[in-house]
Amino acid sequence: MIRVALDLLGGDAAPDAALAGARRALAAWPGDIFLVLVGPEDTAAGALEGFPGDRVAWLAAEERIDPAEAPALAVRRKPDSTVVRGLEAVRDGEADAFVSAGSTGATVVASVLTLGLLPGVDRPPVGALFPTATGRVLVLDVGANVDAQPHQLHQFAHLGSIYLRHVLSLKRPRVGLLNMGEEEERGGGVVTTAHGRLAADPDLEFVGNVEGHDIVTGACDVLVCGGFVGNVLLKFYESIAEFVLQVFRKAGVGAGGELGEALRFLDYTEYGGAPLLGVDGVSVICHGASPARAIMNGIRTAADGAASGFTAGIGAALTREGGA
């Protein structure tokens, strides 16, 4: 049974959304998941009401890191925060994975400081799965690194490929580089240099530059970009399902039945959280506005990542493949 530590103070609707998502996860996967709920001691009794006693534990943490706080400073000043305590549980072997809908920056910083980077990793990217016409694409980075250098984009490609091989069992994931055109020389110095590195790497199935309209067609399995662009793309993707619903409502078209199922495929809550790749442990970041369904699926993402064991060999794989 995989033990997942869940931050109860992270997210816009904390702790209610986290607790509801936890209950859904335990009901959906009764034999697979054990939860370590991380939150203030004085709320434990009420929060644990209705949970199966043999599948949950409480880890006391009295402080919350607000998204408006400077991440590195907050992590150092608040050692008793839910983010730090939850990640310490992973580090100390008390949990197999950590999930938070709190401050992305604080979760990234605390993950690096508490879990450490895997051998050969320069900067850990956040990878998010997006739906496509043919399945899913892992986009990274979607926010951990605003600016990325060519060698870091190259490394993101390896991290994403290794993750998909372990978690989704793709033998040789296709890697694309997000760009404004398919020509090799497009995009400026960082992107063109990264293109050369990716194209020359025999350990990657590089398919070249991928334009925005190619993402949804399933042109690649791993899409590499800097964190600024990736975060904009992530939030645009997240808005699509609700936008389509509004268009249908204005036109007087119902969104039930098959149409509802199609829109559910586009709903970001179906995909839950995004794993932080390259740290020595499983750390999953959920959207701050995540409802219960997104938290539930974030827990599933964390459990799948821990069960796959992808962190164990990722440093060696990077060194072997030359991605460092």
mmCIF file of C-alpha atoms in Angstrom:
data_model
loop_
_atom_site.group_PDB
_atom_site.id
_atom_site.type_symbol
_atom_site.label_atom_id
_atom_site.label_comp_id
_atom_site.label_asym_id
_atom_site.label_seq_id
_atom_site.Cartn_x
_atom_site.Cartn_y
_atom_site.Cartn_z
ATOM 1 C CA MET A 1 0.000 0.000 0.000
ATOM 2 C CA ILE A 2 1.402 3.377 -1.046
ATOM 3 C CA ARG A 3 1.551 6.034 1.691
ATOM 4 C CA VAL A 4 0.758 9.550 0.419
ATOM 5 C CA ALA A 5 1.270 12.632 2.601
ATOM 6 C CA LEU A 6 -1.371 15.272 1.823
ATOM 7 C CA ASP A 7 -1.035 18.979 2.639
ATOM 8 C CA LEU A 8 -4.328 20.038 4.224
ATOM 9 C CA LEU A 9 -3.522 23.768 4.298
ATOM 10 C CA GLY A 10 -2.598 24.124 0.633
ATOM 11 C CA GLY A 11 -5.057 25.498 -1.912
ATOM 12 C CA ASP A 12 -7.774 28.120 -2.125
ATOM 13 C CA ALA A 13 -10.396 25.902 -0.495
ATOM 14 C CA ALA A 14 -8.202 24.384 2.239
ATOM 15 C CA PRO A 15 -8.778 22.253 4.164
ATOM 16 C CA ASP A 16 -12.201 21.261 2.817
ATOM 17 C CA ALA A 17 -11.135 20.418 -0.744
ATOM 18 C CA ALA A 18 -8.142 18.398 0.463
ATOM 19 C CA LEU A 19 -10.227 16.429 2.953
ATOM 20 C CA ALA A 20 -12.962 15.747 0.396
ATOM 21 C CA GLY A 21 -10.365 14.682 -2.158
ATOM 22 C CA ALA A 22 -8.767 12.392 0.414
ATOM 23 C CA ARG A 23 -12.091 10.690 1.134
ATOM 24 C CA ARG A 24 -12.696 10.196 -2.588
ATOM 25 C CA ALA A 25 -9.239 8.712 -3.102
ATOM 26 C CA LEU A 26 -9.670 6.214 -0.280
ATOM 27 C CA ALA A 27 -13.063 5.180 -1.667
ATOM 28 C CA ALA A 28 -11.820 4.917 -5.260
ATOM 29 C CA TRP A 29 -8.717 2.857 -4.499
ATOM 30 C CA PRO A 30 -9.521 0.890 -1.327
ATOM 31 C CA GLY A 31 -6.563 -1.483 -1.451
ATOM 32 C CA ASP A 32 -3.865 0.783 -2.811
ATOM 33 C CA ILE A 33 -3.514 4.000 -0.829
ATOM 34 C CA PHE A 34 -2.820 4.997 2.783
ATOM 35 C CA LEU A 35 -2.973 8.725 3.579
ATOM 36 C CA VAL A 36 -0.853 10.780 5.955
ATOM 37 C CA LEU A 37 -2.876 13.959 6.528
ATOM 38 C CA VAL A 38 -0.652 16.939 7.342
ATOM 39 C CA GLY A 39 -2.283 19.768 9.284
ATOM 40 C CA PRO A 40 -2.734 21.563 12.633
ATOM 41 C CA GLU A 41 -3.115 19.362 15.682
ATOM 42 C CA ASP A 42 -6.235 21.158 16.948
ATOM 43 C CA THR A 43 -8.180 20.230 13.807
ATOM 44 C CA ALA A 44 -7.266 16.557 13.794
ATOM 45 C CA ALA A 45 -10.258 15.187 15.671
ATOM 46 C CA GLY A 46 -12.870 16.876 13.497
ATOM 47 C CA ALA A 47 -10.987 16.341 10.258
ATOM 48 C CA LEU A 48 -10.532 12.604 10.814
ATOM 49 C CA GLU A 49 -14.227 12.020 11.402
ATOM 50 C CA GLY A 50 -15.551 9.570 8.826
ATOM 51 C CA PHE A 51 -12.132 8.330 7.684
ATOM 52 C CA PRO A 52 -11.272 4.627 7.989
ATOM 53 C CA GLY A 53 -8.904 4.446 10.955
ATOM 54 C CA ASP A 54 -6.655 1.814 9.403
ATOM 55 C CA ARG A 55 -5.945 3.850 6.283
ATOM 56 C CA VAL A 56 -5.089 7.302 7.627
ATOM 57 C CA ALA A 57 -2.581 8.846 9.995
ATOM 58 C CA TRP A 58 -2.185 12.421 11.211
ATOM 59 C CA LEU A 59 1.041 14.402 11.009
ATOM 60 C CA ALA A 60 0.936 17.635 12.972
ATOM 61 C CA ALA A 61 2.078 20.822 11.235
ATOM 62 C CA GLU A 62 0.992 24.194 12.569
ATOM 63 C CA GLU A 63 2.100 26.648 9.877
ATOM 64 C CA ARG A 64 0.828 27.510 6.404
ATOM 65 C CA ILE A 65 2.918 29.045 3.631
ATOM 66 C CA ASP A 66 0.911 31.583 1.703
ATOM 67 C CA PRO A 67 1.397 31.747 -2.088
ATOM 68 C CA ALA A 68 2.219 35.459 -1.738
ATOM 69 C CA GLU A 69 5.245 34.751 0.469
ATOM 70 C CA ALA A 70 8.763 34.550 -0.968
ATOM 71 C CA PRO A 71 9.199 30.759 -1.335
ATOM 72 C CA ALA A 72 12.786 30.274 -0.136
ATOM 73 C CA LEU A 73 12.385 32.646 2.798
ATOM 74 C CA ALA A 74 9.059 31.117 3.837
ATOM 75 C CA VAL A 75 10.412 27.567 3.758
ATOM 76 C CA ARG A 76 13.323 28.556 6.005
ATOM 77 C CA ARG A 77 11.216 30.644 8.377
ATOM 78 C CA LYS A 78 8.417 28.102 8.700
ATOM 79 C CA PRO A 79 9.952 24.704 9.486
ATOM 80 C CA ASP A 80 6.633 23.597 11.002
ATOM 81 C CA SER A 81 4.677 24.290 7.796
ATOM 82 C CA THR A 82 2.581 21.569 6.198
ATOM 83 C CA VAL A 83 4.797 21.636 3.090
ATOM 84 C CA VAL A 84 8.041 21.118 5.021
ATOM 85 C CA ARG A 85 6.615 18.516 7.405
ATOM 86 C CA GLY A 86 5.008 16.543 4.592
ATOM 87 C CA LEU A 87 8.214 16.419 2.589
ATOM 88 C CA GLU A 88 10.193 15.476 5.680
ATOM 89 C CA ALA A 89 7.865 12.493 6.040
ATOM 90 C CA VAL A 90 8.889 11.383 2.539
ATOM 91 C CA ARG A 91 12.561 11.973 3.277
ATOM 92 C CA ASP A 92 12.366 10.017 6.543
ATOM 93 C CA GLY A 93 10.489 7.067 5.037
ATOM 94 C CA GLU A 94 7.199 7.800 6.789
ATOM 95 C CA ALA A 95 5.474 8.437 3.442
ATOM 96 C CA ASP A 96 6.170 7.417 -0.147
ATOM 97 C CA ALA A 97 4.942 10.614 -1.820
ATOM 98 C CA PHE A 98 3.735 14.145 -1.076
ATOM 99 C CA VAL A 99 0.842 16.151 -2.578
ATOM 100 C CA SER A 100 0.094 19.860 -2.149
ATOM 101 C CA ALA A 101 -2.180 22.452 -3.750
ATOM 102 C CA GLY A 102 -0.315 25.196 -1.932
ATOM 103 C CA SER A 103 2.436 27.532 -3.110
ATOM 104 C CA THR A 104 4.180 26.032 -6.136
ATOM 105 C CA GLY A 105 7.362 27.943 -5.407
ATOM 106 C CA ALA A 106 7.464 26.828 -1.785
ATOM 107 C CA THR A 107 6.825 23.194 -2.742
ATOM 108 C CA VAL A 108 9.630 23.298 -5.299
ATOM 109 C CA VAL A 109 12.080 24.917 -2.873
ATOM 110 C CA ALA A 110 11.140 22.630 0.022
ATOM 111 C CA SER A 111 11.359 19.552 -2.228
ATOM 112 C CA VAL A 112 14.880 20.481 -3.330
ATOM 113 C CA LEU A 113 16.046 21.380 0.192
ATOM 114 C CA THR A 114 14.393 18.426 1.935
ATOM 115 C CA LEU A 115 14.613 15.610 -0.607
ATOM 116 C CA GLY A 116 17.631 16.809 -2.567
ATOM 117 C CA LEU A 117 18.286 16.590 -6.287
ATOM 118 C CA LEU A 118 18.987 13.289 -7.987
ATOM 119 C CA PRO A 119 22.521 12.803 -9.349
ATOM 120 C CA GLY A 120 23.085 14.760 -12.536
ATOM 121 C CA VAL A 121 19.999 16.968 -12.220
ATOM 122 C CA ASP A 122 20.528 20.700 -12.576
ATOM 123 C CA ARG A 123 17.016 22.128 -12.078
ATOM 124 C CA PRO A 124 13.858 20.090 -11.441
ATOM 125 C CA PRO A 125 10.947 20.847 -13.806
ATOM 126 C CA VAL A 126 7.239 20.434 -13.092
ATOM 127 C CA GLY A 127 5.622 18.127 -15.650
ATOM 128 C CA ALA A 128 1.891 18.308 -16.427
ATOM 129 C CA LEU A 129 -0.096 15.836 -18.518
ATOM 130 C CA PHE A 130 -2.372 17.433 -21.123
ATOM 131 C CA PRO A 131 -5.037 15.599 -23.148
ATOM 132 C CA THR A 132 -4.509 15.234 -26.903
ATOM 133 C CA ALA A 133 -6.397 13.640 -29.794
ATOM 134 C CA THR A 134 -4.300 10.491 -29.416
ATOM 135 C CA GLY A 135 -3.809 10.304 -25.654
ATOM 136 C CA ARG A 136 -1.709 12.557 -23.435
ATOM 137 C CA VAL A 137 1.394 14.730 -23.651
ATOM 138 C CA LEU A 138 3.727 15.532 -20.755
ATOM 139 C CA VAL A 139 4.594 19.229 -20.867
ATOM 140 C CA LEU A 140 7.610 20.424 -18.908
ATOM 141 C CA ASP A 141 8.467 22.805 -17.462
ATOM 142 C CA VAL A 142 5.118 24.365 -16.476
ATOM 143 C CA GLY A 143 6.340 26.760 -13.837
ATOM 144 C CA ALA A 144 9.309 25.711 -11.698
ATOM 145 C CA ASN A 145 11.916 27.466 -13.864
ATOM 146 C CA VAL A 146 10.869 30.725 -15.529
ATOM 147 C CA ASP A 147 14.024 30.825 -17.646
ATOM 148 C CA ALA A 148 15.759 27.667 -18.840
ATOM 149 C CA GLN A 149 19.086 27.302 -20.607
ATOM 150 C CA PRO A 150 19.617 24.920 -23.569
ATOM 151 C CA HIS A 151 21.284 22.224 -21.457
ATOM 152 C CA GLN A 152 18.376 22.393 -19.000
ATOM 153 C CA LEU A 153 15.781 21.995 -21.757
ATOM 154 C CA HIS A 154 17.830 19.016 -22.946
ATOM 155 C CA GLN A 155 17.721 17.580 -19.445
ATOM 156 C CA PHE A 156 13.953 18.180 -19.190
ATOM 157 C CA ALA A 157 13.574 16.003 -22.298
ATOM 158 C CA HIS A 158 15.395 13.145 -20.581
ATOM 159 C CA LEU A 159 13.494 13.526 -17.316
ATOM 160 C CA GLY A 160 10.173 13.498 -19.161
ATOM 161 C CA SER A 161 11.136 10.492 -21.259
ATOM 162 C CA ILE A 162 12.248 8.515 -18.223
ATOM 163 C CA TYR A 163 9.040 9.402 -16.358
ATOM 164 C CA LEU A 164 6.809 8.247 -19.234
ATOM 165 C CA ARG A 165 8.759 5.032 -19.655
ATOM 166 C CA HIS A 166 8.256 4.171 -15.983
ATOM 167 C CA VAL A 167 4.759 5.508 -15.310
ATOM 168 C CA LEU A 168 2.972 5.111 -18.672
ATOM 169 C CA SER A 169 5.155 2.256 -20.024
ATOM 170 C CA LEU A 170 6.036 4.083 -23.261
ATOM 171 C CA LYS A 171 9.085 2.364 -24.682
ATOM 172 C CA ARG A 172 10.505 5.348 -26.566
ATOM 173 C CA PRO A 173 8.552 8.562 -25.960
ATOM 174 C CA ARG A 174 8.604 11.125 -28.769
ATOM 175 C CA VAL A 175 10.106 14.443 -27.684
ATOM 176 C CA GLY A 176 9.110 17.799 -29.170
ATOM 177 C CA LEU A 177 10.452 21.301 -28.540
ATOM 178 C CA LEU A 178 7.769 23.996 -28.260
ATOM 179 C CA ASN A 179 8.476 26.713 -30.814
ATOM 180 C CA MET A 180 6.840 29.354 -33.024
ATOM 181 C CA GLY A 181 7.648 27.428 -36.195
ATOM 182 C CA GLU A 182 8.834 24.025 -37.339
ATOM 183 C CA GLU A 183 12.061 25.301 -38.935
ATOM 184 C CA GLU A 184 15.251 24.527 -36.986
ATOM 185 C CA GLU A 185 16.416 28.151 -36.905
ATOM 186 C CA ARG A 186 13.201 29.571 -35.388
ATOM 187 C CA GLY A 187 12.861 30.785 -31.811
ATOM 188 C CA GLY A 188 16.079 32.562 -30.870
ATOM 189 C CA GLY A 189 19.355 31.480 -29.314
ATOM 190 C CA VAL A 190 18.194 29.368 -26.380
ATOM 191 C CA VAL A 191 15.671 27.370 -28.380
ATOM 192 C CA THR A 192 17.844 26.908 -31.477
ATOM 193 C CA THR A 193 20.773 25.738 -29.332
ATOM 194 C CA ALA A 194 18.466 23.359 -27.468
ATOM 195 C CA HIS A 195 17.184 22.070 -30.815
ATOM 196 C CA GLY A 196 20.730 21.191 -31.846
ATOM 197 C CA ARG A 197 21.395 19.336 -28.599
ATOM 198 C CA LEU A 198 18.135 17.385 -28.803
ATOM 199 C CA ALA A 199 18.579 16.497 -32.465
ATOM 200 C CA ALA A 200 22.105 15.196 -31.844
ATOM 201 C CA ASP A 201 21.102 12.954 -28.922
ATOM 202 C CA PRO A 202 20.643 9.319 -30.025
ATOM 203 C CA ASP A 203 18.992 8.416 -26.721
ATOM 204 C CA LEU A 204 15.996 10.662 -27.445
ATOM 205 C CA GLU A 205 13.251 10.182 -30.029
ATOM 206 C CA PHE A 206 13.316 13.843 -31.031
ATOM 207 C CA VAL A 207 10.612 14.837 -33.539
ATOM 208 C CA GLY A 208 11.693 18.469 -33.895
ATOM 209 C CA ASN A 209 9.920 21.729 -33.197
ATOM 210 C CA VAL A 210 6.240 21.554 -32.259
ATOM 211 C CA GLU A 211 3.921 24.510 -32.816
ATOM 212 C CA GLY A 212 0.947 25.322 -30.626
ATOM 213 C CA HIS A 213 -1.631 23.815 -32.981
ATOM 214 C CA ASP A 214 0.315 20.540 -33.093
ATOM 215 C CA ILE A 215 0.078 19.926 -29.361
ATOM 216 C CA VAL A 216 -3.547 18.790 -29.395
ATOM 217 C CA THR A 217 -2.980 16.443 -32.360
ATOM 218 C CA GLY A 218 -0.577 14.306 -30.354
ATOM 219 C CA ALA A 219 2.564 15.253 -32.279
ATOM 220 C CA CYS A 220 4.754 14.205 -29.354
ATOM 221 C CA ASP A 221 4.661 12.502 -25.955
ATOM 222 C CA VAL A 222 7.030 14.902 -24.177
ATOM 223 C CA LEU A 223 6.859 18.636 -24.927
ATOM 224 C CA VAL A 224 9.812 20.693 -23.697
ATOM 225 C CA CYS A 225 9.653 24.429 -22.947
ATOM 226 C CA GLY A 226 10.687 27.026 -20.396
ATOM 227 C CA GLY A 227 8.579 27.501 -17.274
ATOM 228 C CA PHE A 228 7.159 30.892 -18.274
ATOM 229 C CA VAL A 229 5.746 29.629 -21.573
ATOM 230 C CA GLY A 230 4.738 26.305 -20.053
ATOM 231 C CA ASN A 231 2.776 27.924 -17.250
ATOM 232 C CA VAL A 232 0.881 30.146 -19.696
ATOM 233 C CA LEU A 233 0.100 27.066 -21.791
ATOM 234 C CA LEU A 234 -1.033 25.130 -18.714
ATOM 235 C CA LYS A 235 -3.481 27.805 -17.609
ATOM 236 C CA PHE A 236 -4.830 28.204 -21.134
ATOM 237 C CA TYR A 237 -5.432 24.443 -21.353
ATOM 238 C CA GLU A 238 -7.171 24.477 -17.977
ATOM 239 C CA SER A 239 -9.634 27.091 -19.182
ATOM 240 C CA ILE A 240 -10.766 25.239 -22.320
ATOM 241 C CA ALA A 241 -13.411 22.930 -20.820
ATOM 242 C CA GLU A 242 -15.201 25.740 -18.980
ATOM 243 C CA PHE A 243 -15.008 27.992 -22.049
ATOM 244 C CA VAL A 244 -16.588 25.319 -24.261
ATOM 245 C CA LEU A 245 -19.344 24.814 -21.681
ATOM 246 C CA GLN A 246 -20.106 28.537 -21.693
ATOM 247 C CA VAL A 247 -20.283 28.570 -25.499
ATOM 248 C CA PHE A 248 -22.758 25.675 -25.463
ATOM 249 C CA ARG A 249 -24.874 27.302 -22.750
ATOM 250 C CA LYS A 250 -25.110 30.529 -24.728
ATOM 251 C CA ALA A 251 -26.159 28.532 -27.779
ATOM 252 C CA GLY A 252 -28.782 26.644 -25.773
ATOM 253 C CA VAL A 253 -26.996 23.304 -26.165
ATOM 254 C CA GLY A 254 -26.953 20.900 -23.249
ATOM 255 C CA ALA A 255 -23.674 19.390 -22.091
ATOM 256 C CA GLY A 256 -24.907 15.995 -20.948
ATOM 257 C CA GLY A 257 -24.382 12.481 -22.276
ATOM 258 C CA GLU A 258 -21.631 11.972 -24.847
ATOM 259 C CA LEU A 259 -20.882 15.683 -25.007
ATOM 260 C CA GLY A 260 -20.394 15.773 -21.264
ATOM 261 C CA GLU A 261 -17.965 12.863 -21.466
ATOM 262 C CA ALA A 262 -15.998 14.643 -24.183
ATOM 263 C CA LEU A 263 -15.728 17.777 -22.060
ATOM 264 C CA ARG A 264 -14.700 15.697 -19.077
ATOM 265 C CA PHE A 265 -11.715 14.541 -21.141
ATOM 266 C CA LEU A 266 -10.632 18.203 -21.343
ATOM 267 C CA ASP A 267 -11.164 18.900 -17.639
ATOM 268 C CA TYR A 268 -7.856 19.461 -15.811
ATOM 269 C CA THR A 269 -9.302 17.936 -12.636
ATOM 270 C CA GLU A 270 -9.155 14.566 -14.415
ATOM 271 C CA TYR A 271 -5.365 14.788 -14.418
ATOM 272 C CA GLY A 272 -4.909 16.085 -10.881
ATOM 273 C CA GLY A 273 -1.383 17.104 -10.003
ATOM 274 C CA ALA A 274 1.909 17.629 -11.768
ATOM 275 C CA PRO A 275 5.027 15.762 -10.592
ATOM 276 C CA LEU A 276 8.225 17.639 -9.812
ATOM 277 C CA LEU A 277 10.835 15.627 -11.706
ATOM 278 C CA GLY A 278 14.457 15.337 -10.631
ATOM 279 C CA VAL A 279 14.154 15.412 -6.838
ATOM 280 C CA ASP A 280 14.951 12.351 -4.739
ATOM 281 C CA GLY A 281 11.360 11.481 -3.951
ATOM 282 C CA VAL A 282 7.833 11.907 -5.276
ATOM 283 C CA SER A 283 6.447 15.435 -4.931
ATOM 284 C CA VAL A 284 3.214 16.359 -6.728
ATOM 285 C CA ILE A 285 1.905 19.894 -7.151
ATOM 286 C CA CYS A 286 -1.802 20.594 -7.662
ATOM 287 C CA HIS A 287 -3.444 23.789 -8.887
ATOM 288 C CA GLY A 288 -4.292 26.224 -6.098
ATOM 289 C CA ALA A 289 -7.948 26.214 -7.151
ATOM 290 C CA SER A 290 -8.144 22.411 -7.177
ATOM 291 C CA PRO A 291 -11.526 20.996 -6.147
ATOM 292 C CA ALA A 292 -11.898 17.609 -4.488
ATOM 293 C CA ARG A 293 -11.726 15.706 -7.795
ATOM 294 C CA ALA A 294 -8.391 17.268 -8.712
ATOM 295 C CA ILE A 295 -6.969 16.475 -5.266
ATOM 296 C CA MET A 296 -8.172 12.882 -5.598
ATOM 297 C CA ASN A 297 -6.437 12.505 -8.955
ATOM 298 C CA GLY A 298 -3.350 14.265 -7.640
ATOM 299 C CA ILE A 299 -3.156 11.587 -4.957
ATOM 300 C CA ARG A 300 -3.448 8.968 -7.698
ATOM 301 C CA THR A 301 -0.614 10.620 -9.654
ATOM 302 C CA ALA A 302 1.572 10.568 -6.548
ATOM 303 C CA ALA A 303 0.751 6.942 -5.779
ATOM 304 C CA ASP A 304 1.448 5.846 -9.350
ATOM 305 C CA GLY A 305 4.753 7.691 -9.328
ATOM 306 C CA ALA A 306 5.818 6.085 -6.067
ATOM 307 C CA ALA A 307 4.719 2.630 -7.193
ATOM 308 C CA SER A 308 6.618 2.939 -10.483
ATOM 309 C CA GLY A 309 9.918 3.555 -8.705
ATOM 310 C CA PHE A 310 10.980 6.023 -11.377
ATOM 311 C CA THR A 311 13.119 8.100 -9.008
ATOM 312 C CA ALA A 312 15.341 5.158 -8.070
ATOM 313 C CA GLY A 313 17.189 4.933 -11.366
ATOM 314 C CA ILE A 314 16.693 8.375 -12.826
ATOM 315 C CA GLY A 315 20.146 9.703 -11.917
ATOM 316 C CA ALA A 316 21.883 6.706 -13.443
ATOM 317 C CA ALA A 317 19.686 6.949 -16.525
ATOM 318 C CA LEU A 318 20.539 10.611 -16.989
ATOM 319 C CA THR A 319 24.232 9.896 -16.717
ATOM 320 C CA ARG A 320 23.989 6.948 -19.117
ATOM 321 C CA GLU A 321 21.940 8.854 -21.658
ATOM 322 C CA GLY A 322 24.031 12.000 -21.480
ATOM 323 C CA GLY A 323 21.127 14.201 -20.449
ATOM 324 C CA ALA A 324 23.122 15.980 -17.754
#
